[in-house]
Structures are given as structure tokens and as C-alpha cells.
Coordinates of N, CA and C in Angstrom, one line a residue:
Chain A
X1 N -0.9 14.4 -22.1 CA -1.5 13.3 -22.9 C -1.1 11.9 -22.3
X2 N 0.3 11.7 -22.1 CA 0.7 10.5 -21.5 C 0.2 10.3 -20.1
X3 N 0.1 11.4 -19.4 CA -0.4 11.4 -18.0 C -1.9 10.9 -18.0
X4 N -2.6 11.5 -19.0 CA -4.0 11.1 -19.1 C -4.2 9.6 -19.3
X5 N -3.4 9.0 -20.2 CA -3.5 7.6 -20.5 C -3.1 6.8 -19.3
X6 N -2.0 7.2 -18.6 CA -1.6 6.4 -17.4 C -2.7 6.5 -16.4
X7 N -3.3 7.7 -16.2 CA -4.3 7.8 -15.2 C -5.5 6.9 -15.5
X8 N -6.0 7.0 -16.7 CA -7.1 6.1 -17.2 C -6.8 4.7 -17.0
X9 N -5.6 4.3 -17.4 CA -5.2 2.9 -17.2 C -5.2 2.4 -15.8
X10 N -4.7 3.3 -14.9 CA -4.7 2.9 -13.4 C -6.1 2.9 -12.9
X11 N -6.9 3.8 -13.3 CA -8.3 3.8 -12.8 C -9.0 2.5 -13.2
X12 N -8.8 2.2 -14.5 CA -9.5 0.9 -15.0 C -8.9 -0.3 -14.3
X13 N -7.6 -0.3 -14.0 CA -7.0 -1.5 -13.3 C -7.6 -1.5 -11.9
X14 N -7.7 -0.4 -11.2 CA -8.2 -0.3 -9.9 C -9.6 -0.8 -9.8
X15 N -10.4 -0.4 -10.8 CA -11.8 -0.8 -10.8 C -11.9 -2.3 -11.0
X16 N -11.2 -2.8 -12.0 CA -11.2 -4.3 -12.3 C -10.7 -5.1 -11.1
X17 N -9.6 -4.6 -10.5 CA -9.1 -5.3 -9.3 C -10.0 -5.4 -8.2
X18 N -10.6 -4.2 -7.9 CA -11.5 -4.1 -6.7 C -12.8 -5.0 -6.9
X19 N -13.4 -4.9 -8.1 CA -14.6 -5.7 -8.4 C -14.2 -7.2 -8.3
X20 N -13.1 -7.6 -8.9 CA -12.7 -9.0 -9.0 C -12.4 -9.5 -7.6
X21 N -11.7 -8.7 -6.8 CA -11.4 -9.1 -5.4 C -12.6 -9.4 -4.6
X22 N -13.6 -8.4 -4.7 CA -14.8 -8.6 -3.9 C -15.6 -9.8 -4.3
X23 N -15.8 -10.0 -5.6 CA -16.5 -11.2 -6.1 C -15.8 -12.4 -5.7
X24 N -14.5 -12.4 -5.8 CA -13.7 -13.6 -5.5 C -13.8 -14.0 -4.0
X25 N -13.8 -12.9 -3.2 CA -13.9 -13.1 -1.8 C -15.2 -13.8 -1.4
X26 N -16.3 -13.2 -2.0 CA -17.7 -13.8 -1.7 C -17.7 -15.2 -2.2
X27 N -17.2 -15.5 -3.4 CA -17.2 -16.8 -4.0 C -16.4 -17.8 -3.1
X28 N -15.3 -17.3 -2.6 CA -14.4 -18.2 -1.8 C -15.1 -18.5 -0.5
X29 N -15.8 -17.5 0.1 CA -16.5 -17.8 1.4 C -17.6 -18.9 1.1
X30 N -18.4 -18.7 0.0 CA -19.4 -19.7 -0.3 C -18.8 -21.1 -0.5
X31 N -17.7 -21.2 -1.3 CA -17.1 -22.5 -1.5 C -16.6 -23.1 -0.2
X32 N -16.0 -22.3 0.6 CA -15.5 -22.7 1.9 C -16.7 -23.3 2.8
X33 N -17.8 -22.6 2.8 CA -18.9 -23.0 3.6 C -19.5 -24.3 3.1
X34 N -19.5 -24.5 1.7 CA -20.0 -25.7 1.1 C -19.1 -26.9 1.4
X35 N -17.8 -26.7 1.4 CA -16.9 -27.8 1.6 C -16.5 -28.1 3.0
X36 N -16.9 -27.2 4.0 CA -16.4 -27.5 5.3 C -17.0 -28.7 6.0
X37 N -18.3 -29.0 5.6 CA -19.0 -30.2 6.3 C -18.3 -31.4 5.8
X38 N -18.0 -31.5 4.5 CA -17.3 -32.6 3.9 C -15.9 -32.8 4.5
X39 N -15.2 -31.7 4.7 CA -13.9 -31.7 5.3 C -13.9 -32.3 6.7
X40 N -14.9 -31.8 7.5 CA -15.0 -32.3 8.9 C -15.4 -33.7 8.9
X41 N -16.2 -34.2 8.0 CA -16.6 -35.6 8.0 C -15.4 -36.4 7.6
X42 N -14.6 -36.0 6.6 CA -13.4 -36.8 6.3 C -12.4 -36.9 7.4
X43 N -12.2 -35.7 8.1 CA -11.3 -35.7 9.2 C -11.8 -36.7 10.3
X44 N -13.1 -36.6 10.6 CA -13.7 -37.4 11.6 C -13.5 -38.9 11.3
X45 N -13.8 -39.3 10.1 CA -13.6 -40.7 9.7 C -12.1 -41.1 9.8
X46 N -11.2 -40.2 9.4 CA -9.8 -40.6 9.5 C -9.3 -40.7 11.0
X47 N -9.9 -39.9 11.9 CA -9.4 -39.9 13.3 C -10.2 -41.0 14.1
X48 N -11.4 -41.3 13.6 CA -12.2 -42.3 14.3 C -13.1 -41.7 15.3
X49 N -13.1 -40.4 15.5 CA -14.0 -39.7 16.4 C -14.4 -38.3 15.8
X50 N -15.5 -37.8 16.2 CA -16.0 -36.5 15.7 C -15.0 -35.4 16.1
X51 N -14.5 -34.7 15.1 CA -13.4 -33.6 15.4 C -14.0 -32.4 16.1
X52 N -15.4 -32.3 16.1 CA -16.0 -31.2 16.8 C -16.3 -31.5 18.2
X53 N -17.1 -32.7 18.4 CA -17.5 -33.0 19.8 C -16.7 -34.2 20.4
X54 N -15.8 -34.7 19.7 CA -14.9 -35.8 20.1 C -15.7 -37.1 20.5
X55 N -16.9 -37.3 20.0 CA -17.7 -38.5 20.3 C -17.2 -39.6 19.3
X56 N -17.2 -40.8 19.8 CA -16.7 -41.9 18.9 C -17.7 -42.1 17.7
X57 N -17.2 -42.5 16.6 CA -18.0 -42.7 15.4 C -18.6 -44.1 15.4
X58 N -20.0 -44.2 15.2 CA -20.6 -45.5 15.2 C -20.4 -46.1 13.8
X59 N -20.0 -47.4 13.8 CA -19.9 -48.0 12.5 C -21.3 -48.4 12.0
X60 N -21.4 -48.5 10.7 CA -22.7 -48.8 10.0 C -23.2 -50.2 10.4
X61 N -22.2 -51.1 10.5 CA -22.7 -52.5 10.8 C -23.0 -52.8 12.2
X62 N -22.8 -51.8 13.1 CA -23.0 -52.1 14.5 C -24.5 -52.0 14.8
Chain B
X1 N 15.1 34.5 -12.7 CA 15.7 33.3 -12.1 C 15.6 33.3 -10.6
X2 N 16.1 34.3 -10.0 CA 16.1 34.4 -8.5 C 14.7 34.4 -7.9
X3 N 13.8 35.3 -8.4 CA 12.5 35.3 -7.9 C 11.8 33.9 -8.0
X4 N 12.0 33.2 -9.1 CA 11.4 31.9 -9.3 C 12.0 30.9 -8.3
X5 N 13.3 31.0 -8.0 CA 13.9 30.1 -7.0 C 13.4 30.4 -5.6
X6 N 13.2 31.7 -5.4 CA 12.7 32.2 -4.1 C 11.3 31.6 -3.8
X7 N 10.5 31.8 -4.9 CA 9.1 31.3 -4.8 C 9.1 29.8 -4.5
X8 N 9.9 29.1 -5.3 CA 9.9 27.6 -5.1 C 10.4 27.2 -3.7
X9 N 11.4 27.9 -3.2 CA 11.9 27.6 -1.9 C 10.9 27.9 -0.8
X10 N 10.2 29.1 -1.0 CA 9.1 29.5 -0.1 C 8.0 28.4 0.0
X11 N 7.7 27.9 -1.2 CA 6.6 26.9 -1.2 C 7.1 25.6 -0.5
X12 N 8.3 25.2 -0.7 CA 8.8 24.0 0.0 C 8.8 24.2 1.5
X13 N 9.3 25.4 1.9 CA 9.3 25.7 3.4 C 7.9 25.7 4.0
X14 N 7.0 26.4 3.2 CA 5.6 26.4 3.7 C 5.0 25.0 3.8
X15 N 5.3 24.2 2.9 CA 4.8 22.8 3.0 C 5.4 22.1 4.2
X16 N 6.8 22.2 4.4 CA 7.4 21.6 5.5 C 6.8 22.0 6.8
X17 N 6.7 23.3 7.0 CA 6.1 23.8 8.3 C 4.7 23.4 8.5
X18 N 3.9 23.4 7.4 CA 2.5 23.1 7.4 C 2.4 21.6 7.8
X19 N 3.2 20.7 7.2 CA 3.2 19.3 7.4 C 3.5 19.0 8.9
X20 N 4.5 19.7 9.4 CA 4.8 19.5 10.9 C 3.6 19.9 11.7
X21 N 2.9 21.1 11.4 CA 1.7 21.5 12.1 C 0.6 20.4 12.0
X22 N 0.4 19.9 10.9 CA -0.6 18.8 10.7 C -0.3 17.6 11.5
X23 N 1.0 17.2 11.5 CA 1.5 16.0 12.2 C 1.3 16.2 13.7
X24 N 1.6 17.4 14.2 CA 1.5 17.7 15.6 C 0.0 17.6 16.0
X25 N -0.9 18.2 15.2 CA -2.3 18.2 15.5 C -2.8 16.8 15.5
X26 N -2.4 16.0 14.5 CA -2.9 14.6 14.4 C -2.4 13.8 15.5
X27 N -1.1 14.0 15.9 CA -0.6 13.2 17.1 C -1.3 13.6 18.4
X28 N -1.7 14.9 18.5 CA -2.4 15.3 19.7 C -3.8 14.6 19.8
X29 N -4.4 14.5 18.7 CA -5.8 13.8 18.7 C -5.7 12.3 18.8
X30 N -4.6 11.7 18.3 CA -4.5 10.3 18.3 C -3.6 9.7 19.4
X31 N -3.3 10.5 20.4 CA -2.3 10.0 21.4 C -2.7 8.7 22.1
X32 N -4.0 8.5 22.4 CA -4.4 7.3 23.1 C -4.2 6.1 22.2
X33 N -4.7 6.3 21.0 CA -4.6 5.2 20.0 C -3.1 4.8 19.8
X34 N -2.2 5.8 19.6 CA -0.8 5.5 19.4 C -0.1 4.9 20.6
X35 N -0.5 5.3 21.8 CA 0.1 4.7 23.0 C -0.4 3.2 23.0
X36 N -1.7 2.9 22.7 CA -2.2 1.6 22.7 C -1.4 0.7 21.7
X37 N -1.0 1.3 20.6 CA -0.4 0.5 19.5 C 1.1 0.6 19.6
X38 N 1.7 1.3 20.6 CA 3.1 1.5 20.8 C 3.7 2.2 19.6
X39 N 3.0 3.2 19.0 CA 3.5 3.9 17.9 C 4.1 5.2 18.3
X40 N 5.1 5.7 17.5 CA 5.7 7.0 17.7 C 4.7 8.1 17.7
X41 N 4.8 9.0 18.7 CA 3.8 10.1 18.8 C 4.5 11.3 19.4
X42 N 4.5 12.4 18.6 CA 5.2 13.6 19.1 C 4.5 14.3 20.3
X43 N 3.2 14.0 20.5 CA 2.5 14.6 21.6 C 3.0 14.1 22.9
X44 N 3.6 12.9 22.9 CA 4.2 12.4 24.2 C 5.3 13.2 24.7
X45 N 6.0 13.9 23.7 CA 7.1 14.7 24.1 C 6.7 16.2 24.4
X46 N 5.7 16.7 23.7 CA 5.3 18.1 23.9 C 4.1 18.3 24.8
X47 N 3.4 17.2 25.2 CA 2.3 17.2 26.1 C 1.2 18.2 25.7
X48 N 0.7 18.9 26.6 CA -0.5 19.8 26.3 C -0.1 21.0 25.4
X49 N 1.2 21.2 25.2 CA 1.6 22.3 24.4 C 1.6 22.0 22.9
X50 N 1.3 20.7 22.6 CA 1.4 20.3 21.2 C 0.6 21.1 20.2
X51 N -0.6 21.5 20.6 CA -1.5 22.3 19.7 C -0.9 23.7 19.5
X52 N -0.4 24.2 20.6 CA 0.2 25.6 20.5 C 1.4 25.6 19.5
X53 N 2.2 24.5 19.6 CA 3.3 24.4 18.7 C 2.8 24.2 17.3
X54 N 1.7 23.5 17.1 CA 1.2 23.3 15.8 C 0.7 24.6 15.2
X55 N 0.1 25.4 16.1 CA -0.4 26.8 15.6 C 0.8 27.6 15.2
X56 N 1.9 27.5 16.0 CA 3.1 28.3 15.7 C 3.7 27.9 14.4
X57 N 3.8 26.6 14.1 CA 4.3 26.1 12.9 C 3.5 26.5 11.7
X58 N 2.2 26.5 11.9 CA 1.3 26.9 10.8 C 1.4 28.4 10.5
X59 N 1.6 29.2 11.6 CA 1.9 30.6 11.4 C 3.1 30.9 10.6
X60 N 4.2 30.1 10.9 CA 5.5 30.3 10.2 C 5.3 29.8 8.7
X61 N 4.5 28.7 8.5 CA 4.3 28.2 7.1 C 3.5 29.3 6.3
X62 N 2.5 29.9 7.0 CA 1.7 30.9 6.3 C 2.6 32.2 6.0
X63 N 3.6 32.4 6.8 CA 4.5 33.6 6.5 C 5.3 33.3 5.2
X64 N 5.6 32.0 4.9 CA 6.3 31.7 3.7 C 5.4 31.8 2.5
X65 N 4.3 31.1 2.6 CA 3.3 31.1 1.5 C 1.9 30.8 2.0
X66 N 1.1 31.8 2.2 CA -0.1 31.6 2.9 C -1.1 30.7 2.1
X67 N -1.2 30.9 0.8 CA -2.1 30.1 0.0 C -1.8 28.6 0.1
X68 N -0.6 28.3 -0.1 CA -0.2 26.8 -0.1 C -0.4 26.2 1.2
X69 N 0.1 26.9 2.3 CA 0.1 26.2 3.6 C -1.4 26.1 4.1
X70 N -2.2 27.2 3.9 CA -3.5 27.2 4.5 C -4.5 26.2 3.7
X71 N -4.3 26.2 2.4 CA -5.1 25.3 1.6 C -4.8 23.8 1.9
X72 N -3.5 23.5 2.2 CA -3.1 22.2 2.5 C -3.6 21.8 3.9
X73 N -3.6 22.8 4.8 CA -4.1 22.5 6.2 C -5.6 22.2 6.1
X74 N -6.3 23.0 5.3 CA -7.8 22.8 5.2 C -8.1 21.4 4.6
X75 N -7.3 21.1 3.6 CA -7.4 19.8 2.9 C -7.1 18.7 3.9
X76 N -6.1 18.8 4.8 CA -5.8 17.8 5.8 C -7.0 17.7 6.7
X77 N -7.6 18.8 7.1 CA -8.8 18.7 8.0 C -9.9 17.9 7.3
X78 N -10.2 18.2 6.0 CA -11.2 17.6 5.3 C -11.0 16.1 5.1
X79 N -9.7 15.7 4.7 CA -9.4 14.3 4.5 C -9.3 13.6 5.8
X80 N -8.8 14.2 6.9 CA -8.7 13.6 8.2 C -10.1 13.1 8.7
X81 N -11.2 13.8 8.3 CA -12.5 13.5 8.7 C -13.0 12.2 8.1
X82 N -12.3 11.7 7.0 CA -12.8 10.5 6.3 C -12.8 9.3 7.2
X83 N -12.0 9.3 8.3 CA -12.0 8.2 9.2 C -13.0 8.3 10.3
X84 N -13.6 9.5 10.4 CA -14.7 9.7 11.4 C -16.0 10.2 10.7
X85 N -16.4 9.6 9.6 CA -17.4 10.2 8.8 C -18.8 10.3 9.6
X86 N -19.0 9.3 10.5 CA -20.3 9.3 11.2 C -20.2 9.7 12.6
X87 N -19.1 10.2 13.0 CA -18.9 10.7 14.4 C -19.4 12.1 14.5
X88 N -20.1 12.4 15.7 CA -20.6 13.7 15.9 C -19.5 14.6 16.5
X89 N -19.2 15.7 15.8 CA -18.1 16.6 16.2 C -18.5 17.6 17.2
X90 N -17.6 18.2 17.9 CA -18.0 19.2 18.9 C -18.9 20.4 18.4
X91 N -18.8 20.6 17.0 CA -19.6 21.6 16.4 C -21.1 21.2 16.3
X92 N -21.4 19.9 16.5 CA -22.7 19.4 16.4 C -23.0 18.7 15.1
X93 N -22.0 19.0 14.1 CA -22.2 18.4 12.8 C -21.5 17.0 12.8
X94 N -21.9 16.1 11.8 CA -21.3 14.9 11.6 C -19.9 15.1 10.9
X95 N -19.1 14.1 11.0 CA -17.7 14.2 10.3 C -17.8 14.5 8.8
X96 N -18.7 13.8 8.1 CA -18.8 14.1 6.7 C -19.4 15.5 6.4
X97 N -20.3 16.0 7.2 CA -20.8 17.3 7.0 C -19.7 18.4 7.2
X98 N -18.9 18.2 8.2 CA -17.8 19.1 8.5 C -16.8 19.1 7.3
X99 N -16.6 17.9 6.8 CA -15.6 17.7 5.7 C -16.1 18.4 4.5
X100 N -17.4 18.3 4.1 CA -18.0 18.9 2.9 C -17.9 20.4 3.1
X101 N -18.3 20.9 4.4 CA -18.3 22.3 4.6 C -16.9 22.9 4.4
X102 N -15.8 22.2 4.9 CA -14.5 22.7 4.8 C -14.1 22.7 3.3
X103 N -14.5 21.7 2.5 CA -14.2 21.6 1.1 C -14.9 22.8 0.4
X104 N -16.1 23.1 0.7 CA -16.8 24.2 0.1 C -16.1 25.6 0.4
X105 N -15.8 25.8 1.7 CA -15.0 27.0 2.0 C -13.7 27.1 1.3
X106 N -13.0 26.0 1.2 CA -11.7 26.0 0.5 C -11.9 26.3 -1.0
X107 N -13.0 25.8 -1.6 CA -13.2 26.1 -3.1 C -13.6 27.5 -3.2
X108 N -14.4 28.1 -2.3 CA -14.8 29.5 -2.4 C -13.5 30.4 -2.3
X109 N -12.6 30.1 -1.3 CA -11.4 30.9 -1.1 C -10.4 30.7 -2.2
X110 N -10.0 29.5 -2.5 CA -8.9 29.2 -3.3 C -9.2 28.7 -4.7
X111 N -10.5 28.5 -5.0 CA -10.9 28.0 -6.4 C -10.8 26.5 -6.4
X112 N -11.5 25.9 -7.4 CA -11.6 24.5 -7.5 C -10.2 23.8 -7.8
X113 N -9.4 24.5 -8.6 CA -8.1 23.9 -9.0 C -7.2 23.7 -7.9
X114 N -6.9 24.8 -7.1 CA -6.0 24.6 -6.0 C -6.6 23.7 -4.9
X115 N -7.9 23.9 -4.7 CA -8.6 23.0 -3.6 C -8.5 21.5 -4.0
X116 N -8.8 21.3 -5.3 CA -8.7 19.9 -5.8 C -7.3 19.4 -5.7
X117 N -6.3 20.2 -6.1 CA -4.9 19.8 -6.0 C -4.6 19.4 -4.5
X118 N -4.9 20.3 -3.6 CA -4.5 20.0 -2.2 C -5.2 18.8 -1.6
X119 N -6.5 18.7 -2.0 CA -7.3 17.5 -1.5 C -6.7 16.2 -2.0
X120 N -6.3 16.2 -3.3 CA -5.8 15.0 -3.9 C -4.4 14.7 -3.3
X121 N -3.6 15.7 -3.1 CA -2.2 15.4 -2.6 C -2.3 14.9 -1.2
X122 N -3.2 15.5 -0.3 CA -3.3 15.0 1.0 C -4.0 13.6 1.1
X123 N -4.9 13.4 0.2 CA -5.6 12.1 0.2 C -4.5 11.0 -0.2
X124 N -3.6 11.4 -1.2 CA -2.6 10.4 -1.6 C -1.6 10.1 -0.5
X125 N -1.3 11.2 0.3 CA -0.4 11.0 1.4 C -1.0 10.1 2.5
X126 N -2.3 10.3 2.7 CA -3.1 9.5 3.7 C -3.1 8.0 3.2
X127 N -3.4 7.8 1.9 CA -3.5 6.4 1.4 C -2.1 5.7 1.5
X128 N -1.0 6.4 1.1 CA 0.3 5.7 1.1 C 0.8 5.6 2.5
X129 N 0.5 6.5 3.4 CA 0.9 6.4 4.7 C 0.2 5.2 5.4
X130 N -1.1 5.1 5.1 CA -1.9 4.0 5.7 C -1.3 2.6 5.2
X131 N -0.9 2.6 3.9 CA -0.3 1.3 3.4 C 1.0 1.0 4.2
X132 N 1.8 2.0 4.4 CA 3.1 1.7 5.1 C 2.8 1.4 6.6
X133 N 1.8 2.1 7.2 CA 1.6 2.0 8.6 C 0.7 0.8 9.0
X134 N 0.2 0.0 8.0 CA -0.8 -1.0 8.3 C -0.2 -2.0 9.3
X135 N -0.9 -2.1 10.4 CA -0.6 -3.2 11.4 C -1.9 -3.9 11.7
X136 N -2.1 -5.0 10.9 CA -3.4 -5.7 11.1 C -3.8 -6.1 12.5
X137 N -2.8 -6.4 13.3 CA -3.1 -6.9 14.7 C -3.7 -5.7 15.4
X138 N -3.2 -4.5 15.2 CA -3.7 -3.3 15.9 C -4.9 -2.7 15.3
X139 N -4.9 -2.5 14.0 CA -6.0 -1.8 13.3 C -7.3 -2.6 13.3
X140 N -7.2 -3.9 13.3 CA -8.5 -4.7 13.4 C -9.1 -4.6 14.7
X141 N -8.3 -4.5 15.8 CA -8.8 -4.5 17.1 C -9.4 -3.1 17.4
X142 N -8.7 -2.1 17.0 CA -9.0 -0.7 17.4 C -9.9 0.1 16.5
X143 N -10.7 -0.6 15.7 CA -11.7 0.1 15.0 C -11.5 0.4 13.5
X144 N -10.4 -0.2 12.9 CA -10.1 -0.1 11.5 C -10.2 1.3 11.0
X145 N -9.5 2.3 11.5 CA -9.4 3.6 11.0 C -8.5 3.7 9.7
X146 N -7.7 2.6 9.6 CA -6.7 2.6 8.5 C -7.4 2.3 7.2
X147 N -7.1 3.2 6.2 CA -7.8 3.0 4.9 C -7.3 1.7 4.2
X148 N -6.0 1.3 4.4 CA -5.5 0.1 3.8 C -6.2 -1.1 4.4
X149 N -6.6 -1.0 5.7 CA -7.2 -2.1 6.3 C -8.7 -2.2 5.8
X150 N -9.3 -1.1 5.6 CA -10.7 -1.1 5.2 C -10.9 -1.4 3.7
X151 N -10.0 -0.9 2.8 CA -10.1 -1.0 1.4 C -9.3 -2.2 0.8
X152 N -8.2 -2.5 1.5 CA -7.2 -3.4 0.9 C -6.0 -2.7 0.6
X153 N -4.8 -3.3 0.7 CA -3.5 -2.6 0.6 C -3.4 -2.2 -0.9
X154 N -3.7 -3.1 -1.8 CA -3.5 -2.8 -3.3 C -4.4 -1.6 -3.7
X155 N -5.7 -1.7 -3.3 CA -6.6 -0.6 -3.6 C -6.1 0.7 -3.1
X156 N -5.7 0.7 -1.8 CA -5.3 1.9 -1.1 C -4.1 2.5 -1.8
X157 N -3.1 1.6 -2.1 CA -1.9 2.1 -2.8 C -2.2 2.6 -4.2
X158 N -3.0 2.0 -4.9 CA -3.4 2.4 -6.2 C -4.1 3.8 -6.2
X159 N -5.1 3.9 -5.2 CA -5.8 5.2 -5.0 C -4.8 6.3 -4.7
X160 N -3.8 6.0 -3.9 CA -2.7 7.0 -3.6 C -2.0 7.4 -4.9
X161 N -1.6 6.4 -5.7 CA -0.8 6.8 -6.9 C -1.7 7.6 -7.9
X162 N -3.0 7.1 -8.0 CA -3.9 7.8 -8.9 C -4.1 9.3 -8.4
X163 N -4.2 9.5 -7.1 CA -4.4 10.8 -6.6 C -3.2 11.7 -6.9
X164 N -2.0 11.1 -6.7 CA -0.8 11.9 -6.9 C -0.8 12.4 -8.4
X165 N -1.0 11.4 -9.3 CA -1.0 11.7 -10.7 C -2.1 12.7 -11.1
X166 N -3.3 12.6 -10.5 CA -4.4 13.5 -10.8 C -4.0 14.9 -10.3
X167 N -3.4 15.0 -9.1 CA -2.9 16.3 -8.6 C -1.9 16.9 -9.5
X168 N -1.0 16.1 -10.0 CA 0.0 16.6 -11.0 C -0.7 17.2 -12.3
X169 N -1.8 16.4 -12.7 CA -2.5 16.8 -13.9 C -3.2 18.2 -13.7
X170 N -3.7 18.4 -12.4 CA -4.5 19.6 -12.2 C -3.6 20.8 -12.0
X171 N -2.5 20.7 -11.3 CA -1.7 21.9 -11.0 C -0.2 21.5 -11.1
X172 N 0.4 21.5 -12.2 CA 1.8 21.0 -12.4 C 2.8 22.0 -11.9
X173 N 2.5 23.3 -11.7 CA 3.5 24.3 -11.3 C 3.8 24.1 -9.8
X174 N 2.8 23.7 -9.0 CA 3.1 23.5 -7.6 C 3.5 22.1 -7.2
X175 N 3.3 21.2 -8.1 CA 3.4 19.8 -7.8 C 4.8 19.4 -7.2
X176 N 5.9 19.8 -7.9 CA 7.2 19.3 -7.5 C 7.6 19.9 -6.2
X177 N 7.5 21.2 -5.9 CA 7.9 21.8 -4.6 C 7.0 21.2 -3.5
X178 N 5.7 20.9 -3.7 CA 4.9 20.4 -2.7 C 5.3 18.9 -2.4
X179 N 5.5 18.2 -3.4 CA 5.9 16.8 -3.2 C 7.3 16.7 -2.5
X180 N 8.2 17.6 -2.9 CA 9.5 17.6 -2.3 C 9.4 17.9 -0.8
X181 N 8.6 19.0 -0.4 CA 8.4 19.3 1.0 C 7.8 18.2 1.8
X182 N 6.8 17.5 1.2 CA 6.2 16.4 1.9 C 7.2 15.3 2.1
X183 N 8.0 15.0 1.1 CA 9.0 13.9 1.1 C 10.0 14.2 2.2
X184 N 10.4 15.5 2.3 CA 11.4 15.8 3.4 C 10.8 15.5 4.8
X185 N 9.6 16.0 5.0 CA 9.0 15.8 6.3 C 8.8 14.4 6.6
X186 N 8.3 13.7 5.6 CA 8.0 12.2 5.8 C 9.3 11.5 6.1
X187 N 10.4 11.8 5.4 CA 11.7 11.1 5.6 C 12.1 11.4 7.0
X188 N 12.1 12.6 7.5 CA 12.5 12.9 8.9 C 11.7 12.2 9.9
X189 N 10.3 12.2 9.7 CA 9.5 11.6 10.7 C 9.7 10.1 10.7
X190 N 10.0 9.5 9.5 CA 10.2 8.1 9.4 C 11.5 7.7 10.2
X191 N 12.5 8.6 10.0 CA 13.8 8.4 10.7 C 13.6 8.5 12.2
X192 N 12.8 9.5 12.6 CA 12.5 9.7 14.1 C 11.8 8.5 14.6
X193 N 10.9 7.9 13.8 CA 10.1 6.8 14.2 C 11.0 5.5 14.4
X194 N 12.1 5.4 13.6 CA 13.0 4.3 13.7 C 13.9 4.5 14.9
X195 N 14.4 5.8 15.1 CA 15.3 6.1 16.2 C 14.6 6.0 17.6
X196 N 13.4 6.6 17.7 CA 12.7 6.6 18.9 C 11.4 5.8 18.8
X197 N 11.4 4.5 18.9 CA 10.2 3.8 18.7 C 9.2 4.0 19.9

């Protein structure tokens, strides 16, 4: 009886953990993709040149 | 008292010899992968005679307890195919087809209870071994045969624990001697792995 309860509990935990991990992973990748362009832009403005192609950033007033 | 102790000891010895036979066969098949990953492999010491020694160990195991040793060997074969499910085998069948065929034969010969017990025990050993053996640098490059790499370490470990408990639930009379035998072989192999990397 105790073994049955432990088994059921572990199976439920495994199911929840696996589903949560896979959803979380997909969500994390989507969030990463959405924020990467903003991150690169911020880095480029801070450095003064494009961090991908190393071209100098043109100022708006030029 | 004495017959019960004799039976228990015979099961433990059968499991120990069967586990060595399975290890030798596995090492013989995985020698190239193990050399690439610098892992301990018994086939490097025994060479082409590894399979013969494996057969010899299986014969000794069957002498102690034929049912336990042979059903565990068949379960090892079926579970071992899980990493090559879509590979075409020398028989012409795919890995999963051979696996199902072996499981069906095992159920016909030993019944669903003993077959289920052996499959669950071997699957648990495979899962827990893959969790311990996980080397992301090697397994990612060499085709991710490792279950812990494919499913995740926590999922793989939990599957192993669930399988052990389910095996205990199905056949409690064989559980302790079989687990003890597997633990002995695993401990010795782990020690050998540390001594001779």
C-alpha cells in the first residue's frame, strides 16, 4: 500500500516536472529570441560600434 | 532455513555472473565509443575473446539459477536496443522490432510477472548508470546514446527509481537478492574504473 502511494507520487512528480521543464525551455528560448536584438542594440550603443559587424554607429544628428 | 539460504545465494551468484556476461558483451560492442571517450572497457583487456568469456559467464550463471540469469540476459538485450531503436540489425529487423520480439519471447517463456520484473530492473540500472556516466562533452558529440542526455538527468534518475520500485512491487521475493547481486557487480566495476581509468 505504501509502495503504491510512493510510486504514484513519483510518477505524478515525474510527469509534472517533465511537462514543466519542456514548456519552460520553449518559453525561455522564445523570450531569449525576443530580447536578443534589444541586448545587441544596447551593447552596440554602449561600445560605440556594432557588436556583430564592428561598424561604427552613425549618430542621429549627423 | 538452509534450502532458502541456498536458493537466495544461488540467485545472487546467478545475477553476479549474468551481470558480468552482460558487461563483457556491452563492452565488446561499445569498444570504439569507449576508446573515443577514454572510458574503462573490459574488451581492451580480453580482445576478441570477450564474447567467449561472456558466454562462459552466462553458462555459469545459468548453472546457479537458469530462470533468473536468462530472463535478465534477455531483458538486457531488449533494453540495450533502446539506444538503437531505428538501426537495422544484422537480422534485418529494426532495433525496436528486435526488442519487442525478445520481450514477447521472454513473456511466453517466463510469464509477464518475471519478464516485467527483469525488464524494469534492467531499465532502472540503465537509467541510473546513464545518470552517473553522463559526460555532456562526449555524449553530445557522439550521438547522445545516453538516456540522461536525451531525457534530462532528473527525469532519467526518477525513471530509474520508479522502475526499481515497480519491480519490487511486481516480484518482491526476487527483489533483494537481485539488487544485492547487481550492487556487488556495480561496486566492483566502479572500483575497477577508478583504479584503471
